[in-house]
Amino acid sequence: MSSQHNAQSAGKKAGIFNRSGKFLWRYKKTALFVSGVAYLALKYKINGALSELDKQVIDGTDLIWHINHGSIVESTIPSRMGPGLVGKILKKLTGGTKEITMLDALTTLEMAADDRRVKSLIVRVTPDLSNGNKGTEPLSVGLGIAQVQELRHAVETFRKKKVEQGDGGRTYFYIDSFNDQMTYYLASAFSDIIVQPTGHVPLVGVSSTQLYFKRLTEKVGVKVHVEARKEYKSVVAPFSQESMPEKHRENLVSILHSLNDTLVSDIALTRGASIPTDGKPTTAEDVVRGAMEVGPLDATRALELGLISTQGYALDIESIVGPRKPVGFYSYGERRRQELSDERIEVKSQQIFRNIFNHPAIKSLKSDGGMRKLTQIPDLLNPTLPVTVGVVYLLGTIERLGAQGSHAIAAALKQAALDPHVAAIVLRIDSGGGDVVASDTIAAAVDYVQTKFGKPVVASYGNISASGAYYSSTSCNRIFASPGTITGSIGVASMRPVFTQKLLDFVGTNVEELYTVDNPCNSVFRNPEGAVLERYQRNIDKIYDDFTLRVAKGRGLTPEHTESVAKGQIFTGQQALANGLVDEIGGFTRAVEHAAQLGHESRVLIANNLFRYYVQRVAQMQGHRAVAAGQAASVIELEKMLSDDKTGDEAKPKDFVPKDVQVEIVGKGGDKFSLKNYKADILKNIKIKEFPETESPARNMVSKLFQTFVATTLSESLKQEINQLLSMDERSVLGSNLNQSQHNQTRVESDNVKFK
């Protein structure tokens, strides 16, 4: 009986396997496909888990940073100085250097300095051969002296903190041979500098070369008329002089010596322990200065003088890392930022703020779409949220048009001002000046942001912020510069060519000019003279007076002191600090932290300013809709309907936002919450947001694909219904809003926001 039962069971199992086999054989292609997909999914999941483990930062990590010319940039926001989105895509497809912004590089170094898992930093100056790149970039950092000083400071901080953590503070800088002095200046901040035996160190001191073109232009028949205010304004001298004027020479020599002294003292300070003095009455600075007088140096001599640590090759880097885990600098920065972001504990604003939106005057606007930003304002006061600092870049020659033109910069500043999360703004500048009108536009935007919204604007100077760039930022709440920043140049220069008969004869042509009035001011074939010249010079004088007046007002200087530091003189950051033209020696991150501190202290004022601005704008928008819906004949009539004085011809408008409506932060018991217990830290409680904001290319693509899908798949009848719904008559809706606004005695006014 038992054997019979076992036989039946075995038969059933065989039948099941037989039927399953036939089923799989019948659908063998599908089965193979499903099995293949399952295998690939499992393999992808396993590889993803292993890749995630490989990216983990563990205790015993070395950061590896590959640098070359163009890998460190001020900003990756598309502008006329660099490729736009299309250019970046093409660069990625054809191979190009991976970029990191100066701010990201500085914050990554700061994060690594505080991270006990990171033990050392290894920098290699090598061509980028990854992702099919051709590796043709110059072997240098490609940065100016002020930018290098910011990176040096970050590296020195890294070394100091690693010593405090007991890790020795070792940092390594490898290059086969130095091609320029600035790259060595950065390397000198590292504890170990490794150069190939055949390499060189071009330590030769700071110098300047200037060509003068006056004789050349006159030889071809072109005269150049220049106006400069005043004697130190040197930008036009190469076209009006045959050699360097004495005042220019005096100013430039002072700048060069100041920069060179900074290089010598910085190199001697960081390399001093390695520089031998042989017991003689000499200092490390004397050795560095002496090396400059006989440079460039070969690697052997540089090693003898202690300017490098050892001779070696790129393959020796592996022995330096040893058993520690190498992690890329870029990937570490991204991962560490995410880790720090995840550590923050945030509380919803609605739980700790008084609900100001229940006021009768505000309720009528609550359902409007324009209230979205208005309802975000309480986040500005939330003490559990990081302080958001907006960053706007002013790079290159200042012009009126273009992606980095004055209109674009002013728009970015206003965009940051209107952002309900931004508490302060940093204006990062690396510009030698430019157009007068464009500079004035940016300066007016800075004033607008600070006066109308109370948001502090802090200036951070890079390599240079002179002439129009200084004009644009002189009214900033605080100005930071590096010791090697070139700034000042408070003056005006204008240049116009005059094509003489000699040039016309040379090219074989003639010119006839006709005028309806006696005013040939725009002619390039006549030398300005008489009344034309007087007006020209008077205009230059007025611009100079406006410049010095703005500097005196913005910097809080007397007219006499302003004139003493004006006249077109240029200064290093250290000299400008002594002259009162900048407020503090500090880099980009220091400026961000100071801006955050100021913004935090002004949060309540900013919140109230933004609240009133957005309520007023929404009220205006609803009023305009009411006029469009026929509730009033015109905006003027609407104003009379809602004015305080309805009897007079000139109705006096009433502020739409009642005086008893205030934005304030309160504790759980209703008491006012203190905002004073805050110390800005760029790694812990600051969020950075760049302006202008650009919409994500991926979002644009998805939006367009969705629109295409809707347009091609929806039935014609359904599309008609949707269109009918979207085009509904708004009169009834607007009428109810208007009636409620009248009931609450609200006031609608026109927008009178203007730049100075």
Phi, psi and omega in degrees: 000316179294318180295325178294320179296318179297322179295320178295318179296316179297323179294318179298316180297317179298322179295320179297313180297323181295313179295321178296318179297315178299321181295314180294323180292323179295321181247044185298322180296316179295318181296317178297320180295313180297318179297319179296317179296317179297320179296315180296321179296317179295317179296320179297319180293319179294314179297323178296319179294318178294319178297322178296322177294321180295329182277347183297138174272118183248167177291113185112040183256138171250132176275131178248119183238115177267123183239142168206176184300122179096356181278340177245119183232160178289317183209147175258005176294128181305134179207179179289348180276345183210178183290147174277198183299315180297318179297322179293321178296315178297321179296322179292321182288322184268355181098127180193164184293137174286131187255149170223139181284157179302318181295319178295321179296316181294316181290327177296319177296321178293319178297317180294325179296323180276346184273111183292344179287334181273127185257326183204169180235130179237119179251131176237125174267099184219157175293150181274109180252008182278157175054037177078010178294150185276344177069041181257006181291143177300145181275076177204168179281338177065033182238160176274174187296321181292320178296319178298321179297323178295316179293321178301314180299320179294321179293318179297321177296319177302312181299316182297316182290326179290328175294317179297328180278356178084019182259002176091335178070034181278131174227142187236139178230118180244137171206146180290321176198136179286131178262343182209163186288325183294325178295320177292323179303319175293315183299329184295347177278350182270152181289326182234124177244123184245125181228146177297152180303332180268004184280175181224159175237104184277064178273100188231004180086165182274136181215172179215141178232133182226127175269147178237132193246008187302311182295325179295313181295321179292327180296325180268001176091029177238122172260144181244117176267124182237149172228126181227136177233108000237229195294341180267354182287105194256358190296332183261354183302323180301341181256351181242350183233154176270343178209173185290122176298154187298319180295321178296316180299317180300313181293316183292320178299319178298317180296313183298318179294322179296315179295317182293320178298323178295316178300313182299312183293321180293315180295317180295325181292315184276334179257003187304321182294338182262347184274118180282138175250355175056028177073001181278159178287064180226160182242169177298324178296322177297320180294315180296317180294322177295323177296323178297327183286340180241004181289167002287156184252144172282167186299324181295313180292321178298324178291320178298324181275358179078015180279339170231166186264322182198166174257137182188184184235169182299327181294341180285349181299325181300322179289334177289316181294317179063223183280353182290159185271121177278131178232135180296143183298317183293312182294325177297316181301316180296315183292317182293323177298320179293320178298314180294325179293321180291336182282341182288139176253118184245144179244138180298138184299325186297341183278343187232005182242149174293136181281098183278353186274001177270359178297138183306326182285343183260335185302325184294341182259354191297326184277354184283144181297335180289354181275359184301310180292329179298320181284351178271349185300321178303335177300333180297333184261359183287113184289347179272350179266146176294152176285125180270127178247122176277141179240125177241135183256136173238100188236143175078189180295133182281120179231172183274330185246168176101172182295336176245022177284172185297323180295322179291320179295315179298320178295322179294320177296318179292322178299318178292324179295323183275350179290120185290352179262340185278127181257343180201165184227138172250125176261103181273123188238133169216079189209143177266007179108196181162223186296137182294310182297319180296318178297320179294324178298316180292319179299320179294324178294321177298315178298318182300314181298317186283324184276318185281323185249347180075012179276122179291140175247121181249133180265136174238115182270134175270234181293323185209140171211088189229163176054242182299329178292323176289321176304317184295332190245002188295337180265008177298152183303321178206146182240126177250141177216156173273162180303327182266006177296139174262122183217183183092234184055046179284096183181180183228141176222139178222145183217134177221133180280152174233115181274115185273173179297332179299318178291319180297319178295323182294319181271353176075049179217173179220158183230135172238129181245136179236136182229144175274337175230161183277074182207078181276047186289337183262005182284133175262009179249004178231136176287129181299133182205167178062223183296325179298315180294320180297316179294321179299312181291324179295323178294318178296318179298320180294319179297320179296316179297319178297321180298307182296325178295318179294321179295314180300318180289314183291324183264354181069039182254156174285155178302324181293315179293321179300316180295327181291334179255005179265226179063016180089007182291144175251152183221156167281167179302322179295317178293321180295326177297317179294330182271356179084013181274338172231164186260333187201145172274117182186158183266194185300312183293325178295321178295320179297316181295319179294319178298318179297320179296315178296317180296321178298316181292339182255014187303315184295316178299315181297317181299317179293320178296316179294319181300311181295323180297311185287324176298316180296318181295317179295319178298319178297316181298318179291326176296318178296322177294323179296320177296317179295331180275358177090010178287338175213152183288328183202170177296324179297316178297320179298319178298319178296323180296327186253008184279162176289317183254100184268001184264326184280165177291325180258094181290133180272118182290149177253139179300128183296323183274116181298153183294333183277000177266110181228144175267122178212153180266135182229155177276184184296327181273003181097351179284152180294137183272140181277135177255010188277334184280071182211130173234117186297131177220118187297341180267341189246318190222030178229135174244134183253134181226121183273145176231147005287147176287138177242137179291140182302129176303324179296319179295319177300316182295315179298319180298316180294320178297319179295318179298319178296318179299314181297316183294331185262343186250333181289142177291154183299321180294320180293322178296323178295319179296318179296315179298321179296320179295318182289336183256024180300147178294126184269002187301315183294318180295313181295324180298318180294321178296318182295316180299319179292324177295318179295322180299323181270008178054049178274164186233130178251127180234161177281155181282120181244027179287124179220149170282149178292000000 
